[in-house]
CSV table of C-alpha atoms in Angstrom, one decimal:
chain,number,residue,atom,x,y,z
A,424,MET,CA,82.0,3.9,14.3
A,425,LYS,CA,84.8,5.4,16.4
A,426,LYS,CA,84.5,7.9,19.3
A,427,THR,CA,86.1,11.1,18.1
A,428,VAL,CA,87.2,14.4,19.7
A,429,VAL,CA,88.2,17.6,17.9
A,430,ILE,CA,90.3,20.0,20.0
A,431,ASP,CA,90.4,23.5,18.6
A,432,VAL,CA,93.6,25.3,19.9
A,433,VAL,CA,92.9,28.8,18.7
A,434,GLY,CA,95.9,30.6,17.2
A,435,LEU,CA,98.1,27.5,17.1
A,436,SER,CA,100.5,27.4,14.1
A,437,ALA,CA,103.6,25.4,13.3
A,438,ALA,CA,105.7,28.5,14.3
A,439,LEU,CA,104.5,28.0,17.9
A,440,ILE,CA,105.0,24.3,18.3
A,441,GLY,CA,108.4,23.7,19.8
A,442,GLU,CA,110.3,24.1,23.0
A,443,HIS,CA,107.5,25.9,24.8
A,444,THR,CA,105.0,23.2,23.8
A,445,PRO,CA,106.8,20.0,24.6
A,446,PHE,CA,103.8,17.8,24.6
A,447,LEU,CA,102.3,19.1,21.3
A,448,ALA,CA,105.8,18.9,19.7
A,449,ALA,CA,106.2,15.3,20.6
A,450,TYR,CA,102.6,14.4,19.8
A,451,ALA,CA,102.8,16.0,16.4
A,452,LYS,CA,105.9,14.0,15.5
A,453,LYS,CA,104.1,10.7,16.3
A,454,HIS,CA,101.0,11.5,14.3
A,455,HIS,CA,99.9,13.0,10.9
A,456,THR,CA,100.6,16.7,10.9
A,457,SER,CA,99.8,19.2,8.1
A,458,ALA,CA,98.7,22.8,7.6
A,459,ILE,CA,95.2,23.9,6.6
A,460,ALA,CA,95.2,26.5,3.8
A,461,PRO,CA,93.9,29.7,5.4
A,462,MET,CA,90.5,31.1,4.3
A,463,LEU,CA,89.0,34.6,4.2
A,464,PRO,CA,88.1,35.8,6.7
A,465,ALA,CA,90.4,33.9,9.0
A,466,VAL,CA,88.3,34.6,12.1
A,467,THR,CA,86.7,32.3,14.6
A,468,THR,CA,83.0,32.2,13.6
A,469,ALA,CA,83.6,32.0,9.9
A,470,VAL,CA,86.3,29.3,10.1
A,471,GLN,CA,84.4,27.2,12.6
A,472,SER,CA,81.3,27.4,10.5
A,473,THR,CA,83.2,26.2,7.4
A,474,TYR,CA,84.8,23.3,9.4
A,475,LEU,CA,81.4,22.1,10.6
A,476,THR,CA,79.4,22.5,7.4
A,477,GLY,CA,82.1,21.8,4.7
A,478,GLN,CA,80.9,25.0,3.0
A,479,TRP,CA,82.4,28.4,2.3
A,480,PRO,CA,81.0,31.7,3.9
A,481,SER,CA,79.2,32.4,0.6
A,482,GLU,CA,77.0,29.3,1.5
A,483,HIS,CA,76.8,29.1,5.3
A,484,GLY,CA,76.5,32.9,5.6
A,485,ILE,CA,79.0,33.6,8.4
A,486,VAL,CA,81.1,36.3,6.7
A,487,GLY,CA,82.8,37.4,9.9
A,488,ASN,CA,82.4,37.7,13.7
A,489,GLY,CA,79.9,40.4,12.9
A,490,TRP,CA,78.1,42.1,10.1
A,491,TYR,CA,75.5,44.8,9.2
A,492,ASP,CA,71.9,43.7,9.4
A,493,HIS,CA,70.2,45.6,6.6
A,494,THR,CA,66.7,45.0,7.9
A,495,ASP,CA,67.0,46.6,11.3
A,496,SER,CA,70.0,48.8,10.3
A,497,GLU,CA,72.2,47.5,13.1
A,498,ILE,CA,75.7,46.2,13.3
A,499,LYS,CA,75.7,42.8,15.2
A,500,PHE,CA,78.7,41.1,16.7
A,501,TRP,CA,79.1,37.8,18.5
A,502,LYS,CA,75.6,36.6,18.1
A,503,GLN,CA,75.0,33.1,19.4
A,504,SER,CA,72.1,31.4,17.7
A,505,ASN,CA,73.1,28.4,15.6
A,506,LYS,CA,70.2,29.2,13.2
A,507,LEU,CA,72.5,31.9,11.7
A,508,VAL,CA,74.7,29.2,10.2
A,509,TYR,CA,73.1,27.8,7.1
A,510,GLY,CA,73.7,24.3,5.9
A,511,GLU,CA,73.9,20.9,7.4
A,512,LYS,CA,76.3,20.5,10.3
A,513,VAL,CA,78.8,17.6,10.6
A,514,TRP,CA,76.9,16.0,13.5
A,515,GLU,CA,73.6,16.2,11.6
A,516,ARG,CA,75.2,14.4,8.6
A,517,ALA,CA,76.6,11.8,11.0
A,518,ARG,CA,73.2,11.3,12.5
A,519,GLN,CA,71.7,10.6,9.1
A,520,LEU,CA,74.4,8.1,8.4
A,521,HIS,CA,74.2,6.5,11.8
A,522,PRO,CA,70.9,7.0,13.7
A,523,GLY,CA,71.5,7.5,17.4
A,524,PHE,CA,74.8,9.4,16.8
A,525,THR,CA,75.4,12.0,19.6
A,526,CYS,CA,77.6,15.2,19.7
A,527,SER,CA,78.9,17.4,22.5
A,528,LYS,CA,79.7,21.0,21.4
A,529,MET,CA,81.9,22.6,24.1
A,530,PHE,CA,82.2,26.3,23.6
A,531,TRP,CA,82.5,26.3,19.8
A,532,TRP,CA,80.7,29.4,18.6
A,533,TYR,CA,77.0,29.6,17.5
A,534,ASN,CA,76.2,27.1,20.2
A,535,MET,CA,72.7,28.2,21.3
A,536,TYR,CA,69.7,26.4,19.9
A,537,SER,CA,71.9,24.0,17.8
A,538,SER,CA,70.9,20.4,17.1
A,539,ALA,CA,73.9,19.1,19.1
A,540,ASP,CA,72.9,16.8,21.9
A,541,PHE,CA,75.0,18.5,24.5
A,542,SER,CA,76.4,22.0,24.4
A,543,VAL,CA,77.9,24.7,26.6
A,544,THR,CA,78.7,28.3,25.7
A,545,PRO,CA,79.5,31.6,27.5
A,546,ARG,CA,76.4,33.5,28.4
A,547,PRO,CA,76.5,36.2,31.2
A,548,GLN,CA,73.6,37.3,33.2
A,549,TYR,CA,72.6,41.0,32.4
A,550,LEU,CA,70.9,42.2,35.5
A,551,SER,CA,68.3,45.0,35.4
A,552,ASP,CA,70.6,47.3,37.6
A,553,GLY,CA,73.3,47.2,34.9
A,554,ARG,CA,75.5,44.5,36.4
A,555,LYS,CA,77.0,41.7,34.3
A,556,MET,CA,77.4,38.4,36.1
A,557,PRO,CA,79.5,35.4,35.0
A,558,ASP,CA,77.5,32.5,33.7
A,559,CYS,CA,77.1,30.1,30.8
A,560,TYR,CA,74.3,28.6,28.8
A,561,SER,CA,73.9,24.9,28.1
A,562,HIS,CA,71.7,22.3,26.5
A,563,PRO,CA,70.2,20.6,28.2
A,564,ALA,CA,69.8,23.4,30.8
A,565,SER,CA,70.6,21.0,33.7
A,566,LEU,CA,74.1,20.5,32.3
A,567,ARG,CA,75.0,24.1,33.2
A,568,ASP,CA,73.9,23.5,36.8
A,569,ARG,CA,75.7,20.2,37.1
A,570,LEU,CA,78.9,21.5,35.7
A,571,GLN,CA,79.0,24.7,37.8
A,572,GLN,CA,78.2,22.6,40.9
A,573,GLU,CA,81.3,20.5,40.2
A,574,LEU,CA,83.7,23.1,38.8
A,575,GLY,CA,82.4,26.4,40.2
A,576,GLN,CA,81.0,29.3,38.3
A,577,PHE,CA,82.2,29.6,34.7
A,578,PRO,CA,85.1,32.2,34.9
A,579,LEU,CA,83.6,34.6,32.3
A,580,PHE,CA,86.0,37.4,33.3
A,581,GLN,CA,89.0,35.1,32.6
A,582,PHE,CA,87.4,34.1,29.2
A,583,TRP,CA,87.8,37.6,27.7
A,584,GLY,CA,88.9,41.1,28.8
A,585,PRO,CA,91.9,42.3,30.8
A,586,GLY,CA,91.6,39.3,33.2
A,587,ALA,CA,91.7,36.7,30.5
A,588,ASN,CA,93.9,33.8,31.4
A,589,ILE,CA,94.3,30.0,31.4
A,590,LYS,CA,91.5,29.5,34.0
A,591,SER,CA,88.7,29.7,31.4
A,592,THR,CA,90.5,27.3,29.1
A,593,GLN,CA,91.1,24.9,32.0
A,594,TRP,CA,87.4,25.1,33.0
A,595,ILE,CA,86.3,24.3,29.4
A,596,ALA,CA,88.7,21.3,29.3
A,597,ASP,CA,87.4,20.0,32.7
A,598,ALA,CA,83.8,20.6,31.7
A,599,SER,CA,84.4,18.7,28.4
A,600,ILE,CA,85.8,15.7,30.3
A,601,LEU,CA,82.9,15.7,32.8
A,602,THR,CA,80.3,15.9,30.0
A,603,ASP,CA,82.0,13.0,28.3
A,604,LYS,CA,82.0,10.9,31.4
A,605,TRP,CA,78.3,11.6,32.0
A,606,HIS,CA,77.0,11.3,28.5
A,607,ASP,CA,79.7,9.5,26.3
A,608,PRO,CA,79.0,11.4,23.0
A,609,ASN,CA,80.3,10.0,19.8
A,610,LEU,CA,81.8,13.3,18.8
A,611,THR,CA,83.1,16.1,21.1
A,612,LEU,CA,84.1,19.5,19.8
A,613,ILE,CA,86.3,21.4,22.3
A,614,TYR,CA,87.3,25.1,22.0
A,615,LEU,CA,90.5,26.2,23.8
A,616,PRO,CA,90.7,30.0,23.5
A,617,HIS,CA,93.8,30.8,25.6
A,618,LEU,CA,96.4,31.6,22.9
A,619,ASP,CA,94.1,34.1,21.3
A,620,TYR,CA,94.7,36.4,24.3
A,621,CYS,CA,98.4,36.5,24.6
A,622,LEU,CA,99.2,36.4,20.9
A,623,GLN,CA,97.0,39.4,20.1
A,624,LYS,CA,98.4,41.3,23.1
A,625,PHE,CA,102.1,40.5,22.5
A,626,GLY,CA,102.5,38.9,19.1
A,627,HIS,CA,105.4,36.4,18.9
A,628,ASP,CA,107.3,37.9,21.8
A,629,TYR,CA,108.4,34.7,23.5
A,630,THR,CA,109.6,36.6,26.6
A,631,LYS,CA,105.9,37.1,27.3
A,632,ILE,CA,104.1,34.3,25.6
A,633,ALA,CA,106.3,31.3,26.5
A,634,PRO,CA,104.5,30.7,29.8
A,635,GLU,CA,101.2,30.9,28.1
A,636,LEU,CA,102.2,28.4,25.4
A,637,ASN,CA,103.3,26.0,28.1
A,638,ALA,CA,100.1,26.5,30.0
A,639,VAL,CA,97.9,25.6,27.0
A,640,ASP,CA,100.2,22.7,26.2
A,641,LYS,CA,99.4,21.2,29.6
A,642,VAL,CA,95.7,21.5,29.0
A,643,VAL,CA,96.0,19.8,25.6
A,644,ARG,CA,98.0,17.0,27.2
A,645,GLN,CA,95.3,16.5,29.8
A,646,LEU,CA,92.6,16.2,27.1
A,647,VAL,CA,94.6,13.9,24.8
A,648,GLU,CA,95.6,11.5,27.6
A,649,TYR,CA,92.0,11.3,28.7
A,650,TYR,CA,90.6,10.7,25.2
A,651,GLU,CA,93.4,8.2,24.5
A,652,GLN,CA,92.2,6.2,27.5
A,653,ARG,CA,88.7,6.3,26.0
A,654,GLN,CA,90.2,4.9,22.8
A,655,SER,CA,89.1,7.9,20.8
A,656,GLU,CA,90.2,9.2,17.5
A,657,ILE,CA,91.8,12.6,18.1
A,658,ILE,CA,92.0,15.7,15.8
A,659,ILE,CA,93.9,18.8,17.0
A,660,LEU,CA,93.5,21.8,14.8
A,661,SER,CA,93.3,25.6,14.8
A,662,GLU,CA,91.3,28.2,12.9
A,663,TYR,CA,94.1,30.6,12.0
A,664,GLY,CA,97.6,31.6,12.9
A,665,ILE,CA,98.3,35.0,14.6
A,666,THR,CA,101.1,37.1,13.2
A,667,ASN,CA,102.8,40.3,14.3
A,668,VAL,CA,101.2,43.7,13.5
A,669,SER,CA,102.2,47.3,14.3
A,670,LYS,CA,99.8,49.5,12.3
A,671,PRO,CA,96.2,50.0,13.2
A,672,ILE,CA,94.0,51.4,10.5
A,673,HIS,CA,91.1,53.6,11.7
A,674,ILE,CA,89.0,52.9,8.7
A,675,ASN,CA,85.8,54.7,9.9
A,676,ARG,CA,87.7,57.8,10.8
A,677,LEU,CA,89.0,58.0,7.2
A,678,LEU,CA,85.4,57.5,5.9
A,679,ARG,CA,84.3,60.2,8.3
A,680,GLU,CA,86.8,62.7,7.0
A,681,LYS,CA,85.1,62.4,3.6
A,682,GLY,CA,81.7,63.1,5.1
A,683,LEU,CA,80.4,59.5,4.6
A,684,ILE,CA,79.9,58.6,8.3
A,685,SER,CA,76.9,59.9,10.4
A,686,VAL,CA,77.1,60.1,14.1
A,687,ARG,CA,74.5,61.0,16.8
A,688,VAL,CA,75.6,63.0,19.8
A,689,GLU,CA,74.1,61.9,23.1
A,690,ARG,CA,75.3,63.4,26.5
A,691,GLY,CA,78.2,64.9,24.6
A,692,LEU,CA,79.3,61.5,23.3
A,693,GLU,CA,79.3,60.2,19.7
A,694,LEU,CA,77.4,57.1,18.5
A,695,LEU,CA,77.9,55.7,15.0
A,696,ASP,CA,74.6,55.8,13.1
A,697,PRO,CA,75.1,53.1,10.4
A,698,GLY,CA,71.5,53.4,9.0
A,699,ALA,CA,72.0,57.1,8.4
A,700,SER,CA,75.6,56.8,7.1
A,701,ARG,CA,76.3,56.9,3.4
A,702,ALA,CA,79.1,54.4,3.9
A,703,PHE,CA,80.8,52.8,7.0
A,704,ALA,CA,83.0,49.9,7.9
A,705,VAL,CA,82.5,46.9,10.2
A,706,ALA,CA,86.1,46.2,11.4
A,707,ASP,CA,87.0,42.6,12.2
A,708,HIS,CA,90.7,42.0,12.9
A,709,GLN,CA,92.5,42.2,9.5
A,710,VAL,CA,89.3,42.2,7.5
A,711,ALA,CA,86.7,45.0,7.2
A,712,HIS,CA,83.3,44.9,5.5
A,713,VAL,CA,82.4,48.3,4.0
A,714,TYR,CA,78.7,48.9,3.5
A,715,ILE,CA,77.3,51.5,1.2
A,716,ASN,CA,73.8,52.9,1.8
A,717,ASP,CA,74.1,55.6,-0.9
A,718,PRO,CA,75.0,54.0,-4.2
A,719,CYS,CA,76.0,57.4,-5.6
A,720,CYS,CA,79.1,57.4,-3.5
A,721,ALA,CA,80.3,53.9,-4.4
A,722,LYS,CA,83.0,55.2,-6.8
A,723,GLN,CA,84.2,57.7,-4.3
A,724,VAL,CA,84.4,55.1,-1.6
A,725,ARG,CA,86.3,52.6,-3.8
A,726,GLU,CA,88.9,55.2,-4.8
A,727,LEU,CA,89.3,56.1,-1.1
A,728,LEU,CA,89.7,52.5,0.0
A,729,GLU,CA,92.3,51.7,-2.7
A,730,ASN,CA,94.5,54.5,-1.6
A,731,ILE,CA,94.6,53.8,2.1
A,732,PRO,CA,98.1,52.7,3.3
A,733,GLY,CA,98.0,49.3,4.8
A,734,VAL,CA,95.0,48.0,2.7
A,735,GLU,CA,96.3,45.1,0.6
A,736,MET,CA,93.1,44.1,-1.2
A,737,VAL,CA,89.7,45.7,-1.9
A,738,LEU,CA,87.3,43.0,-2.9
A,739,ASP,CA,84.5,44.0,-5.1
A,740,ARG,CA,81.7,41.7,-6.4
A,741,GLU,CA,84.2,39.7,-8.5
A,742,GLY,CA,86.8,39.6,-5.7
A,743,LYS,CA,84.2,38.4,-3.2
A,744,HIS,CA,83.3,35.6,-5.6
A,745,ASP,CA,87.0,34.6,-5.9
A,746,HIS,CA,87.3,34.3,-2.1
A,747,HIS,CA,83.8,32.7,-1.5
A,748,LEU,CA,82.5,35.8,0.3
A,749,HIS,CA,79.6,36.7,-2.1
A,750,HIS,CA,76.8,36.6,0.5
A,751,GLU,CA,74.2,39.2,1.3
A,752,ARG,CA,75.7,39.7,4.7
A,753,SER,CA,79.0,40.8,3.2
A,754,GLY,CA,79.9,44.4,2.7
A,755,ASP,CA,79.7,46.0,-0.7
A,756,PHE,CA,83.5,46.0,-0.5
A,757,VAL,CA,85.6,43.8,1.7
A,758,LEU,CA,89.0,45.1,2.8
A,759,VAL,CA,92.0,42.9,3.6
A,760,ALA,CA,94.9,44.5,5.5
A,761,ASP,CA,98.6,43.9,4.7
A,762,ALA,CA,100.8,41.8,7.0
A,763,GLN,CA,101.6,44.6,9.4
A,764,SER,CA,98.2,46.2,9.7
A,765,TRP,CA,94.7,45.6,11.2
A,766,PHE,CA,91.4,47.5,11.3
A,767,THR,CA,89.9,49.3,14.3
A,768,TYR,CA,86.3,50.2,14.7
A,769,TYR,CA,87.1,53.7,16.0
A,770,TYR,CA,85.0,56.4,14.4
A,771,TRP,CA,85.4,59.4,16.8
A,772,GLU,CA,88.0,62.1,16.2
A,773,ASP,CA,88.3,63.2,19.8
A,774,ASP,CA,88.7,60.7,22.5
A,775,ALA,CA,86.7,62.9,24.9
A,776,LYS,CA,83.7,62.2,22.6
A,777,ALA,CA,84.2,58.4,22.5
A,778,PRO,CA,81.1,56.6,23.6
A,779,ASP,CA,81.0,55.3,27.2
A,780,PHE,CA,81.2,51.6,26.0
A,781,ALA,CA,84.5,52.3,24.2
A,782,ARG,CA,86.3,52.2,27.6
A,783,ILE,CA,84.6,49.0,28.9
A,784,VAL,CA,84.5,45.4,27.8
A,785,ASP,CA,81.3,45.4,25.6
A,786,ILE,CA,81.5,43.0,22.7
A,787,HIS,CA,77.9,43.5,21.6
A,788,ARG,CA,77.5,47.3,21.4
A,789,LYS,CA,80.8,48.1,19.8
A,790,PRO,CA,80.3,48.4,16.0
A,791,GLY,CA,83.4,46.3,15.4
A,792,TYR,CA,85.9,44.0,17.0
A,793,ASP,CA,88.0,45.6,19.8
A,794,PRO,CA,91.1,43.6,20.9
A,795,VAL,CA,92.2,46.5,23.1
A,796,GLU,CA,89.6,45.2,25.6
A,797,MET,CA,92.3,42.9,26.8
A,798,PHE,CA,94.3,45.7,28.4
A,799,LEU,CA,93.8,47.9,31.4
A,800,ASN,CA,94.6,51.5,30.6
A,801,PRO,CA,98.4,51.7,31.0
A,802,ALA,CA,98.3,55.5,31.0
A,803,ASP,CA,96.3,55.5,34.2
A,804,PRO,CA,98.7,54.8,37.2
A,805,PHE,CA,95.7,54.2,39.5
A,806,VAL,CA,93.8,51.9,37.1
A,807,LYS,CA,94.1,48.8,39.3
A,808,MET,CA,92.8,50.7,42.4
A,809,LYS,CA,89.9,51.9,40.3
A,810,VAL,CA,89.1,48.3,39.3
A,811,ILE,CA,89.1,47.2,43.0
A,812,GLY,CA,86.8,50.1,43.9
A,813,LYS,CA,84.4,49.3,41.1
A,814,VAL,CA,84.3,45.6,42.0
A,815,LEU,CA,83.5,46.7,45.6
A,816,LYS,CA,80.6,48.8,44.3
A,817,LYS,CA,79.4,45.8,42.3
A,818,LYS,CA,79.4,43.6,45.3
A,819,LEU,CA,77.5,46.2,47.3
A,820,GLY,CA,74.9,46.3,44.6
A,821,PHE,CA,75.6,49.9,43.4
A,822,ARG,CA,75.7,50.9,39.7
A,823,TYR,CA,79.1,51.1,38.3
A,824,LEU,CA,80.9,51.6,35.0
A,825,MET,CA,84.1,49.5,34.5
A,826,ASP,CA,85.6,52.2,32.3
A,827,VAL,CA,89.2,51.0,32.5
A,828,ILE,CA,89.9,50.0,28.9
A,829,PRO,CA,92.4,52.3,26.9
A,830,LEU,CA,91.8,53.8,23.5
A,831,ASP,CA,95.3,53.1,22.2
A,832,ALA,CA,95.2,50.6,19.4
A,833,THR,CA,99.0,50.6,19.1
A,834,LEU,CA,99.0,48.3,22.1
A,835,ILE,CA,98.0,45.4,19.9
A,836,LYS,CA,100.9,43.4,18.6
A,837,GLY,CA,99.2,40.4,16.9
A,838,SER,CA,96.3,39.9,14.6
A,839,HIS,CA,94.7,37.6,12.1
A,840,GLY,CA,92.1,37.5,9.3
A,841,ARG,CA,94.1,37.9,6.2
A,842,LEU,CA,95.7,35.0,4.2
A,843,ALA,CA,99.1,34.6,5.8
A,844,GLU,CA,101.8,33.8,3.2
A,845,ASP,CA,104.2,31.7,5.3
A,846,ALA,CA,103.0,28.1,5.8
A,847,LYS,CA,104.4,28.3,9.4
A,848,ASP,CA,101.7,30.8,10.2
A,849,HIS,CA,98.8,28.7,8.8
A,850,PRO,CA,96.4,26.8,11.0
A,851,VAL,CA,97.5,23.3,11.9
A,852,LEU,CA,95.9,19.9,11.7
A,853,ILE,CA,97.2,17.0,13.7
A,854,THR,CA,95.3,13.7,13.2
A,855,THR,CA,95.4,10.1,14.3
A,856,GLN,CA,94.5,9.1,10.7
A,857,ALA,CA,96.3,10.0,7.5
A,858,VAL,CA,94.5,12.8,5.5
A,859,LYS,CA,95.0,14.1,2.0
A,860,GLU,CA,97.6,16.7,1.2
A,861,ASN,CA,96.8,20.4,0.7
A,862,VAL,CA,93.9,20.5,3.2
A,863,LEU,CA,91.3,23.2,2.6
A,864,ALA,CA,89.1,24.6,5.4
A,865,VAL,CA,86.1,22.9,3.7
A,866,ASP,CA,87.8,19.5,3.9
A,867,VAL,CA,87.8,19.5,7.7
A,868,HIS,CA,84.1,18.4,7.7
A,869,ASP,CA,84.8,15.2,5.8
A,870,ILE,CA,88.0,14.6,7.8
A,871,ILE,CA,85.9,14.6,11.0
A,872,LEU,CA,83.5,12.1,9.4
A,873,GLN,CA,86.5,10.0,8.3
A,874,HIS,CA,87.8,9.7,11.8
A,875,ILE,CA,84.4,8.8,13.1
A,876,GLY,CA,84.3,6.0,10.5
A,877,LEU,CA,81.5,7.5,8.4
A,878,GLU,CA,81.6,8.6,4.7
A,879,GLY,CA,81.2,12.3,4.0
């Protein structure tokens, strides 16, 4: 059995490996490099769950980063319990084949209450006065305390939001190395999120992303050199490639125009009411799940969806089967955008009536994914001064609302989720052992076991 590490460099594709990633470019030439055929939806939680179970979303149930829960009539995004992922995980299979096998799961999603031996994941403290404090969650709980004592507080506000930068990725890399030194797991899974930020903000604009590519390249080098010293098998991969976009589709606004969306008005602001809506969409990058509460409007909804500019595919029951998305969590229809488009969650028609959470970083209350959270409002010349003032209020213990996020979806220049046509935009796989050609997402599970030295 061989010690193995899987380094997930989010957003990495062959198109990005080159002059701005000198270490990765040289490393890839010396090892076995291939592409992984993209899957639907090409989003973090679904792809990671497929990699770790060897099953499609129709089996493991992760049909996106969020979905509509029919039981409590709520849209839920970025949940963390590993119990949401059905099926045997790769470390559980390895443990069956080799009793005593151990796994460290460093920031891969659905990390809470998993059966991995060691795990760390973002988990802010939500204080009763409304403040959100940076923190992380670990198993065992003492690992969190030990890591933060060595590395400082987990930089949550550099992990996501307008302040996202290389610091969080570097912290994760350092924490992974420390955890390995302390516990020596047989398998380590490491998530490096940095490229997700710049690529969604700027697309493939190298005048802006070149320094970011170089920064993540250095972190990968640090990890590879460390694990080579540990005589480990190394797998470098990504979940999807990010491509240029220019056309946001406000899918819920279009449904609202037809009288299908219900909203509640509270304090003059509008809140989407999914349980009372006849039909609504859960937007997730370039994929959107459309849920229908009133079967009588299904035909009307389908005709509307099929005629929206920028919608490339409308998957019905048969289409969901074809793409392994036929699961009870999936929408009645699943939309896939064309190459230039992506879906917003916006449902209000007047920005003055947008809910208060629309202008803050709030990944759980928003009924859809919002990449605009990575920007400070460029239309406000005093926005940075406002941030300083609000941070001061926070430090003094006053209530505050960090309402500095714009409502301009055209700021986003990169997205993912659909099946990219060009192989240069597919997720990459760089391995220390030869693997079969034409790798599918479901094959990664067995490739990991192969590197460990265990049969799938």
